[in-house]
Structure formats: C-alpha cells, structure tokens
Coordinates of C-alpha atoms and ligand atoms in Angstrom, one line a residue:
Chain A
X1 CA 169.2 -55.3 56.9
X2 CA 165.6 -55.4 58.2
X3 CA 164.8 -52.8 60.8
X4 CA 161.6 -51.9 62.7
X5 CA 160.3 -48.6 61.3
X6 CA 158.0 -46.1 63.0
X7 CA 156.3 -43.8 60.5
X8 CA 154.1 -41.5 62.7
X9 CA 151.0 -39.8 61.6
X10 CA 152.2 -37.0 59.3
X11 CA 154.2 -39.4 57.2
X12 CA 151.0 -41.2 56.3
X13 CA 149.3 -37.9 55.3
X14 CA 150.9 -34.6 54.4
X15 CA 154.4 -36.0 54.3
X16 CA 153.8 -39.2 52.2
X17 CA 156.5 -38.1 49.8
X18 CA 159.0 -38.2 52.8
X19 CA 158.1 -41.8 53.6
X20 CA 158.0 -43.1 50.0
X21 CA 161.3 -41.5 49.0
X22 CA 163.0 -42.8 52.2
X23 CA 161.7 -46.4 51.9
X24 CA 162.8 -46.7 48.3
X25 CA 166.2 -45.0 48.7
X26 CA 166.9 -47.2 51.7
X27 CA 166.3 -50.3 49.6
X28 CA 169.1 -49.2 47.3
X29 CA 171.6 -49.2 50.2
X30 CA 170.4 -52.5 51.6
X31 CA 168.0 -51.4 54.3
X32 CA 164.5 -52.7 54.5
X33 CA 162.0 -50.8 56.7
X34 CA 159.6 -53.1 58.4
X35 CA 156.6 -51.0 59.6
X36 CA 155.7 -51.5 63.2
X37 CA 152.4 -53.4 63.5
X38 CA 149.7 -51.5 65.4
X39 CA 151.8 -48.4 65.9
X40 CA 150.2 -45.4 67.6
X41 CA 150.8 -41.6 67.6
X42 CA 153.8 -40.7 69.7
X43 CA 152.0 -37.5 71.0
X44 CA 154.3 -35.2 68.9
X45 CA 155.8 -33.4 71.9
X46 CA 157.6 -34.9 74.9
X47 CA 156.2 -34.9 78.3
X48 CA 158.0 -32.3 80.3
X49 CA 156.4 -32.0 83.8
X50 CA 158.1 -34.2 86.3
X51 CA 154.9 -35.9 87.4
X52 CA 153.5 -36.4 83.9
X53 CA 153.9 -40.1 83.5
X54 CA 150.7 -40.6 81.4
X55 CA 152.1 -38.9 78.3
X56 CA 154.9 -41.5 78.1
X57 CA 152.4 -44.2 77.6
X58 CA 152.0 -43.7 73.8
X59 CA 155.7 -43.8 73.1
X60 CA 156.3 -46.8 75.3
X61 CA 153.5 -48.8 73.7
X62 CA 155.4 -48.4 70.4
X63 CA 158.5 -49.8 72.0
X64 CA 156.6 -52.8 73.2
X65 CA 155.7 -53.4 69.5
X66 CA 159.4 -53.6 68.7
X67 CA 159.8 -56.3 71.3
X68 CA 156.9 -58.1 69.8
X69 CA 158.4 -57.9 66.3
X70 CA 161.5 -59.6 67.6
X71 CA 159.4 -62.2 69.4
X72 CA 157.3 -62.9 66.3
X73 CA 160.3 -63.1 63.9
X74 CA 159.4 -60.0 61.9
X75 CA 163.0 -58.8 62.5
X76 CA 165.9 -60.7 64.0
X77 CA 167.6 -59.4 67.1
X78 CA 167.0 -55.8 66.0
X79 CA 165.7 -53.6 68.9
X80 CA 166.5 -50.4 67.2
X81 CA 163.5 -48.4 66.1
X82 CA 164.0 -46.3 63.0
X83 CA 162.3 -42.9 62.7
X84 CA 162.2 -40.4 59.9
X85 CA 160.2 -37.5 61.4
X86 CA 162.4 -35.4 63.7
X87 CA 159.5 -34.8 66.1
X88 CA 158.7 -38.5 66.5
X89 CA 162.4 -39.2 66.9
X90 CA 162.7 -36.7 69.7
X91 CA 159.5 -37.6 71.5
X92 CA 160.2 -41.3 71.5
X93 CA 163.8 -40.8 72.5
X94 CA 162.9 -38.5 75.4
X95 CA 160.3 -40.9 76.7
X96 CA 162.7 -43.8 76.4
X97 CA 165.5 -41.9 78.2
X98 CA 163.1 -40.8 80.9
X99 CA 161.8 -44.3 81.8
X100 CA 165.4 -45.6 81.7
X101 CA 166.4 -43.0 84.3
X102 CA 163.2 -43.3 86.4
X103 CA 162.4 -47.0 86.9
X104 CA 159.4 -46.1 89.1
X105 CA 157.7 -44.4 86.1
X106 CA 158.3 -47.5 84.0
X107 CA 156.8 -49.7 86.7
X108 CA 153.7 -47.6 86.8
X109 CA 153.4 -47.6 83.0
X110 CA 153.8 -51.4 82.8
X111 CA 151.3 -51.8 85.5
X112 CA 148.8 -49.7 83.6
X113 CA 149.4 -51.6 80.4
X114 CA 148.6 -55.0 82.1
X115 CA 146.8 -56.1 78.9
X116 CA 150.0 -56.0 76.9
X117 CA 151.7 -59.3 76.3
X118 CA 155.2 -58.0 77.2
X119 CA 156.4 -55.6 79.8
X120 CA 158.7 -52.9 78.5
X121 CA 162.2 -53.2 79.8
X122 CA 163.9 -50.1 78.3
X123 CA 165.9 -52.2 75.8
X124 CA 164.7 -50.5 72.6
X125 CA 166.9 -47.8 71.0
X126 CA 165.4 -45.0 69.0
X127 CA 167.4 -44.0 66.0
X128 CA 167.0 -41.6 63.1
X129 CA 167.5 -42.6 59.5
X130 CA 170.5 -40.2 59.2
X131 CA 172.3 -42.2 62.0
X132 CA 171.8 -45.5 60.2
X133 CA 173.2 -43.9 57.0
X134 CA 176.2 -42.6 58.9
X135 CA 176.7 -46.0 60.5
X136 CA 176.6 -47.8 57.1
X137 CA 179.1 -45.3 55.8
X138 CA 178.5 -42.3 53.5
X139 CA 180.5 -44.1 50.8
X140 CA 177.5 -46.4 50.4
X141 CA 175.5 -43.4 49.3
X142 CA 178.2 -42.2 47.0
X143 CA 178.3 -45.5 45.2
X144 CA 174.6 -45.3 44.5
X145 CA 174.6 -41.9 43.0
X146 CA 173.4 -42.1 39.4
X147 CA 172.5 -38.5 38.8
X148 CA 175.0 -35.9 39.8
X149 CA 173.7 -33.0 42.0
X150 CA 177.0 -31.2 41.8
X151 CA 175.3 -28.0 40.5
X152 CA 173.1 -27.9 43.6
X153 CA 173.9 -25.8 46.7
X154 CA 171.9 -27.2 49.6
X155 CA 171.3 -25.6 53.0
X156 CA 170.9 -28.3 55.6
X157 CA 168.2 -27.3 58.1
X158 CA 168.5 -29.3 61.3
X159 CA 166.0 -27.3 63.3
X160 CA 165.7 -28.3 67.0
X161 CA 164.5 -31.9 67.4
X162 CA 167.4 -33.7 65.8
X163 CA 169.9 -32.0 68.0
X164 CA 168.4 -31.0 71.3
X165 CA 168.4 -31.7 74.2
X166 CA 171.9 -33.2 74.3
X167 CA 170.9 -36.6 75.5
X168 CA 168.8 -37.3 72.5
X169 CA 170.6 -35.2 69.8
X170 CA 172.2 -37.1 67.0
X171 CA 175.1 -34.7 66.6
X172 CA 176.8 -31.7 68.3
X173 CA 173.9 -29.3 69.1
X174 CA 175.9 -26.2 68.0
X175 CA 178.1 -27.4 65.2
X176 CA 176.4 -30.4 63.7
X177 CA 178.0 -32.0 60.5
X178 CA 175.9 -35.1 59.7
X179 CA 173.7 -33.4 57.2
X180 CA 176.6 -31.8 55.5
X181 CA 178.3 -35.2 55.1
X182 CA 175.1 -36.6 53.7
X183 CA 174.8 -33.8 51.2
X184 CA 178.4 -34.2 50.1
X185 CA 177.9 -37.9 49.6
X186 CA 175.0 -37.1 47.3
X187 CA 177.5 -35.2 45.1
X188 CA 175.9 -31.8 46.0
X189 CA 177.4 -28.9 47.9
X190 CA 176.4 -28.1 51.5
X191 CA 176.1 -24.4 52.3
X192 CA 177.5 -23.0 55.5
X193 CA 174.9 -20.8 57.2
X194 CA 173.9 -19.5 60.6
X195 CA 170.3 -20.5 61.0
X196 CA 170.7 -24.2 60.4
X197 CA 169.6 -25.0 64.0
X198 CA 167.4 -22.1 64.7
X199 CA 163.8 -22.9 65.7
X200 CA 161.1 -22.4 63.1
X201 CA 158.5 -21.7 65.8
X202 CA 157.2 -25.3 65.9
X203 CA 153.5 -25.6 67.0
X204 CA 153.2 -21.9 67.6
X205 CA 152.2 -22.0 63.9
X206 CA 148.7 -22.8 65.1
X207 CA 147.9 -19.8 67.3
X208 CA 150.9 -17.4 66.6
X209 CA 151.3 -17.5 62.8
X210 CA 153.0 -14.1 62.8
X211 CA 155.9 -15.4 65.0
X212 CA 156.4 -18.3 62.6
X213 CA 156.3 -15.9 59.6
X214 CA 159.1 -13.7 61.2
X215 CA 161.3 -16.7 62.1
X216 CA 160.7 -18.3 58.7
X217 CA 161.7 -15.0 57.0
X218 CA 164.9 -14.9 59.0
X219 CA 165.8 -18.5 58.4
X220 CA 165.0 -18.6 54.7
X221 CA 166.6 -15.2 53.9
X222 CA 169.8 -16.4 55.6
X223 CA 169.8 -19.6 53.5
X224 CA 169.4 -17.6 50.3
X225 CA 172.0 -15.0 51.3
X226 CA 174.4 -17.8 52.0
X227 CA 174.0 -19.0 48.4
X228 CA 171.6 -21.9 48.9
X229 CA 169.4 -23.0 46.0
X230 CA 167.3 -25.3 48.1
X231 CA 166.8 -26.3 51.8
X232 CA 166.6 -29.9 53.2
X233 CA 164.8 -30.9 56.4
X234 CA 163.7 -34.1 58.2
X235 CA 160.8 -32.6 60.1
X236 CA 157.3 -32.3 58.7
X237 CA 156.5 -29.5 61.0
X238 CA 159.6 -27.5 60.0
X239 CA 158.6 -28.3 56.4
X240 CA 155.1 -26.8 56.9
X241 CA 156.5 -23.7 58.6
X242 CA 159.3 -23.1 56.1
X243 CA 157.6 -24.3 52.9
X244 CA 153.9 -23.7 53.1
X245 CA 154.3 -20.6 55.2
X246 CA 156.3 -18.8 52.5
X247 CA 152.9 -17.8 51.2
X248 CA 152.3 -15.9 54.4
X249 CA 155.8 -14.5 54.4
X250 CA 155.2 -13.2 50.9
X251 CA 151.9 -11.6 51.9
X252 CA 153.8 -9.7 54.6
X253 CA 157.0 -9.0 52.7
X254 CA 156.2 -8.8 49.0
X255 CA 159.9 -8.6 48.0
X256 CA 160.5 -12.0 49.5
X257 CA 161.8 -14.6 47.0
X258 CA 160.7 -18.2 47.3
X259 CA 163.1 -21.0 47.9
X260 CA 162.2 -24.7 47.8
X261 CA 162.3 -26.8 51.0
X262 CA 162.3 -30.6 50.6
X263 CA 162.9 -33.7 52.6
X264 CA 166.5 -35.0 52.5
X265 CA 165.2 -38.3 51.3
X266 CA 163.7 -36.7 48.2
X267 CA 167.1 -35.6 47.0
X268 CA 168.5 -38.9 47.9
X269 CA 165.9 -40.6 45.7
X270 CA 166.7 -38.1 43.0
X271 CA 170.4 -38.7 43.1
X272 CA 169.8 -42.4 43.1
X273 CA 167.9 -42.0 39.8
X274 CA 164.5 -43.1 41.2
X275 CA 161.3 -42.2 39.4
X276 CA 159.2 -39.0 39.7
X277 CA 156.6 -40.9 41.7
X278 CA 159.2 -41.7 44.3
X279 CA 160.9 -38.3 44.6
X280 CA 157.4 -36.9 45.0
X281 CA 158.2 -33.2 44.4
X282 CA 154.5 -32.6 43.7
X283 CA 154.0 -33.0 47.4
X284 CA 156.1 -29.9 48.3
X285 CA 154.4 -26.6 48.5
X286 CA 157.1 -24.9 46.4
X287 CA 157.8 -27.4 43.7
X288 CA 161.6 -27.5 43.1
X289 CA 161.3 -29.0 39.6
X290 CA 161.9 -25.7 37.8
X291 CA 165.0 -25.0 39.9
X292 CA 166.4 -28.5 39.3
X293 CA 165.9 -28.1 35.6
X294 CA 167.7 -24.8 35.6
X295 CA 170.6 -26.7 37.2
X296 CA 170.5 -29.3 34.5
X297 CA 169.2 -32.0 36.8
X298 CA 166.5 -34.1 35.1
X299 CA 163.7 -35.4 37.2
Chain S
X1 CA 159.5 2.3 90.4
X2 CA 161.2 -0.5 92.2
X3 CA 158.8 -3.3 93.1
X4 CA 158.5 -4.6 96.7
X5 CA 158.6 -8.3 97.0
X6 CA 157.4 -10.1 100.0
X7 CA 158.6 -13.6 100.7
X8 CA 155.7 -15.2 102.5
X9 CA 154.2 -18.7 102.8
X10 CA 152.3 -18.2 99.5
X11 CA 155.4 -17.3 97.5
X12 CA 157.4 -20.1 99.0
X13 CA 154.6 -22.5 98.2
X14 CA 154.5 -21.2 94.6
X15 CA 158.3 -21.6 94.3
X16 CA 158.1 -25.2 95.6
X17 CA 155.2 -26.1 93.3
X18 CA 157.1 -24.9 90.2
X19 CA 160.3 -26.7 91.4
X20 CA 158.4 -29.9 91.9
X21 CA 156.6 -29.8 88.5
X22 CA 159.7 -28.8 86.6
X23 CA 162.1 -31.0 88.4
X24 CA 164.6 -28.2 88.1
X25 CA 166.7 -26.7 90.9
X26 CA 165.7 -23.2 90.0
X27 CA 167.9 -21.4 92.6
X28 CA 170.9 -22.7 90.7
X29 CA 170.2 -20.0 88.1
X30 CA 172.8 -17.3 88.4
X31 CA 171.0 -14.9 86.0
X32 CA 173.8 -14.9 83.4
X33 CA 171.2 -14.3 80.6
X34 CA 172.6 -16.9 78.2
X35 CA 169.1 -18.4 77.8
X36 CA 167.6 -15.0 76.9
X37 CA 170.5 -14.2 74.5
X38 CA 169.8 -17.2 72.3
X39 CA 166.0 -17.5 72.6
X40 CA 164.5 -17.3 69.1
X41 CA 161.2 -16.1 70.4
X42 CA 162.4 -13.4 72.8
X43 CA 161.3 -10.5 70.5
X44 CA 157.7 -11.6 71.1
X45 CA 157.9 -12.2 74.8
X46 CA 157.0 -9.7 77.5
X47 CA 159.6 -11.0 79.9
X48 CA 162.8 -12.8 79.0
X49 CA 163.5 -16.4 79.8
X50 CA 166.0 -15.4 82.5
X51 CA 163.5 -12.9 84.0
X52 CA 161.0 -15.8 84.1
X53 CA 163.5 -17.8 86.1
X54 CA 164.1 -14.9 88.5
X55 CA 160.4 -14.3 89.1
X56 CA 159.9 -18.0 89.9
X57 CA 163.0 -18.0 92.2
X58 CA 161.4 -15.1 94.1
X59 CA 158.0 -16.8 94.3
X60 CA 156.5 -14.0 92.3
X61 CA 153.2 -15.3 91.1
X62 CA 152.8 -12.4 88.7
X63 CA 154.9 -14.5 86.3
X64 CA 151.7 -16.5 85.7
X65 CA 150.2 -13.5 83.8
X66 CA 153.1 -13.1 81.4
X67 CA 153.0 -14.2 77.8
X68 CA 156.5 -15.9 77.9
X69 CA 155.4 -19.2 79.4
X70 CA 152.9 -19.7 76.5
X71 CA 155.4 -18.7 73.9
X72 CA 158.3 -21.0 74.8
X73 CA 158.3 -23.4 71.9
X74 CA 160.5 -26.0 73.8
X75 CA 163.2 -25.5 71.2
X76 CA 165.8 -26.3 73.9
X77 CA 168.3 -23.8 72.6
X78 CA 168.7 -22.4 76.1
X79 CA 168.8 -25.9 77.6
X80 CA 172.0 -26.9 75.7
X81 CA 173.6 -23.5 76.5
X82 CA 172.8 -22.9 80.1
X83 CA 176.1 -23.0 82.1
X84 CA 174.1 -24.3 85.1
X85 CA 172.5 -27.0 83.0
X86 CA 169.0 -25.7 83.8
X87 CA 166.1 -26.3 81.5
X88 CA 163.9 -23.2 81.2
X89 CA 161.5 -25.0 78.9
X90 CA 160.6 -27.3 81.8
X91 CA 160.0 -24.3 84.1
X92 CA 157.8 -22.8 81.4
X93 CA 155.9 -26.1 81.2
X94 CA 155.5 -26.2 85.0
X95 CA 153.9 -22.7 84.9
X96 CA 151.6 -23.8 82.0
X97 CA 150.7 -26.9 83.9
X98 CA 149.6 -24.9 86.9
X99 CA 147.2 -23.1 84.7
X100 CA 146.1 -26.0 82.5
X101 CA 145.4 -28.2 85.4
X102 CA 142.6 -25.8 86.4
X103 CA 140.8 -26.7 83.2
X104 CA 142.2 -23.7 81.4
X105 CA 142.7 -23.8 77.6
X106 CA 145.0 -21.4 76.0
X107 CA 143.7 -22.2 72.5
X108 CA 140.2 -23.1 71.5
X109 CA 139.7 -25.3 68.5
X110 CA 136.4 -23.5 67.6
X111 CA 138.3 -20.2 67.3
X112 CA 140.8 -21.5 64.8
X113 CA 139.7 -20.3 61.4
X114 CA 138.4 -23.0 59.1
X115 CA 140.9 -22.2 56.4
X116 CA 143.8 -22.6 58.9
X117 CA 142.4 -25.9 60.1
X118 CA 142.3 -27.1 56.5
X119 CA 146.0 -26.4 55.9
X120 CA 147.6 -27.2 59.3
X121 CA 149.1 -30.6 59.4
X122 CA 148.1 -32.8 62.4
X123 CA 151.7 -32.7 63.7
X124 CA 151.1 -28.9 64.4
X125 CA 147.6 -29.4 65.8
X126 CA 148.5 -32.3 68.1
X127 CA 151.6 -30.5 69.3
X128 CA 149.8 -27.3 70.1
X129 CA 146.9 -29.0 71.8
X130 CA 149.3 -31.1 73.9
X131 CA 151.2 -28.0 75.0
X132 CA 148.4 -25.5 75.3
X133 CA 145.2 -27.2 76.3
X134 CA 144.1 -29.0 79.5
Ligands
SF4_301 S1 171.3 -19.6 81.1 FE1 170.8 -20.8 82.9 S2 171.9 -19.8 84.6 FE2 171.9 -18.3 82.9 S3 170.1 -17.1 83.3 FE3 169.4 -18.7 81.9 S4 168.6 -20.3 83.3 FE4 169.9 -18.9 84.5
SF4_302 S1 163.3 -23.5 75.0 FE1 161.8 -21.7 75.2 S2 162.9 -20.2 76.5 FE2 164.5 -21.7 75.7 S3 165.3 -20.8 73.9 FE3 163.6 -22.1 73.2 S4 161.8 -20.8 73.2 FE4 163.3 -19.7 74.3

C-alpha cells in the first residue's frame, strides 16, 4: 500500500530516528510512505481564535499536495495523509476539521491561494501511523516479530495531541488502548499507569523550563513506580521534555533515576530485527542500549 | 475583602470581545471546577481555569494581568472533561490574542539563553512563538 506521508520539520532534524525507524518498519508490513512533494511546516500548534483563518493556510497547502499526488499518479486514490509526529497530526487534523465545518473560511483560503493549481475541497483525511497499524490488524505486527521483547515492560505515553480534543483524537481521551495493543503485538508488556495522557508542558519548555521539569518528574516517576523499564511516545516535543529534560530533573532532584524514552517505531524496528542504523538508539538522549542488553535483547 | 464589580459598557464590551475571539458561549459555564481539577499546570497558575472563566463572564478586565492565560498549554484536558462542552483553552487564547494584537510579545528570542536555543528542537520554538508572540 502506497500512502502520502507528511514528515514535518522535527522528523527531518532532531527526530530523524523516528522517521527512519517508521519508514523501514512500515515496509515490513507492506506500507510504503510516499513523502509529500513540497510539503511545508504545519505551524506546530492549531489556530484557536475564531477569526484566525490565516494560520490554517500552512496545513491546507499540505492537503492540496495530497490532491496533486493523486492527480500526478504518485499514489492511487489515496487521500489519506499519514503523519508520525503527534503535533503535526493534531494541527493538520484541527485545520481540516475547521474548514470542513466553516466553508466560508475554506473559500477565503482558496481565494488567497489562487496560484495553486487545485482548490482544496476538504476531501483529505489526516491519519496517524498507529491508526493504519490498527486498521491493518495488530496480528500483522505479531507475524513480523523476529526478536522477542517479552522481558520488556513498556509505559505507553499518549500525551495530549493523539487524544484531544475529541474530534481529532485517535482513541478514547481518558482510557485509550491503541498503544497497549501495539505494545502487546510487539511481544512486550504494556504497563498500566496514571500519567499516560498527562501533559508534559509542551512549548512551555521554552520559557518555563521549571514547569516542564516538575511535570516530567511526576510523569516519569509514575512510570517507574508502575514498573516500566522504558517509555514510548510518538511526539518529538514530548520526547524532548521527557527525555532530554531528565538532565534538568536530575539537577533539581539528585535522587532521580533515569528512564529511557523512545519512539514507538524504534521498538517496532527492534522487534522486527532491523539494524542498529534503523533503530537509531544513538539519537535518544538516554540511550536504552544498556537497559535492552540487561533484558537479553540484542540490538 | 469582597471586590465590587461594576457591569458597565466597558465590561460588556470586553466580555463580547472574548466571546467573539474564542467562539465560546462563556455564560454556559456553571463553575463546576472540573477544568481546574484536572489542569496539569494549575499549581503554577495564579488563578484557576474556572476562575478565569468567571472573570471573563463578569467582564472583569483584571483577568488580563493574570499569569494563567500565558500558562495554558492547550493540553485540552479540560476541554474533553467540561460537562458544558466549553473549551477554556480557546478562552485563554482569546485573552492572549487581545494582548498579542497590540504588538506585545510574551517571549523575546534575544532573551532566551544561547545554550537553551542550541538544545531546543524547532517544534518547541515554533510552538512557543506561535502562541506567545505577536
Ligand atoms: S469544567 Fe466547564 S463548566 Fe465547569 S468550571 Fe470549567 S469551564 Fe465551567
Ligand atoms: S487546556 Fe489549559 S486550562 Fe485546560 S487543562 Fe490544559 S493547561 Fe489547563
């Protein structure tokens, strides 16, 4: 299956290991990501003010690219746009839902983009990689597992953007299960914990580091107390706040014990027996290699 | 000491402005406090999310001087829990927009320490600048 793929900025820089592990694992289950030609930044956060039409421009331009891909034969009748980054997923989805509800906004945007070949019509659907996996069936993952992760207890961290608000969320906002099913299909054990959908502080990390340090300490401590060896995420901003910021947490709370935080696709690539270059654990701030070795999982 | 509130043209205008920008029917809020109860950032805020809603409802412009509107991370925890299906994050955005549209910047890139800029991923920087600068 060939599907239009939107990487977003961070997956081309600090989260390269997220992208590579996803693309290569997807191939194993028969999905080919076709990168959107001329994609542009989604803007990271959704436009919230009722009169703020302009900030929907960037998301909508990407949707026009999906229509062009269909027109040009890069994909066949595939108007779903696949995302990996939770923030991109959320921002693109919210813009799409907004213009579907407010046709006046869409008219204004199309008018503004008169140089585009195609008018946007609201027909693109934004989806997350986890949703495609669910649709294909988790057994497809199970069948491809070459390296057992059964010794590994994984805390699924959903954060905010995969689940909220309700009209974009991929699962129940309070009791999601999609990540748990994914982890189980990888042969690992999902950990039940309280903070799986608690906010990590998001962009406050820029000007309110202390808030993020407190939230991170709460979230990570809960994961450890619940028996987790490692945490998985699908958001590069959560990854920064929960992984890189452990250095700041440790500076404030010296007794704090580190726990690795990785992208879910890295563990997928690991379980599928893909190479070190593809699992990309060198890209994580806290490298999980030592932990994995202690669980008898060879990298 | 109890505070005396005057409902006058100015407070009504303020209320209308916030309602318009947020797109929310703020008077629907019945002050149940569910939003405040689940807000992950509440410990750092000076007024709670439900207090913010109440002040806007009363057209109390002093809400503009609180920290809360700048600290709402749009996590939408309150949004999915509000029994009145209100979105506090949109009301916080409306308040921020009133300030930002007067060429106000909450953060200044020159004031962010160099070492921070080096380590912060662009997803954090773009997100913060979109929410907190004009
Ligand atoms: S949860 Fe909704 S109704 Fe309750 S106080 Fe908050 S905004 Fe008002
Ligand atoms: S959206 Fe804002 S007010 Fe609501 S729970 Fe999150 S941080 Fe608190």
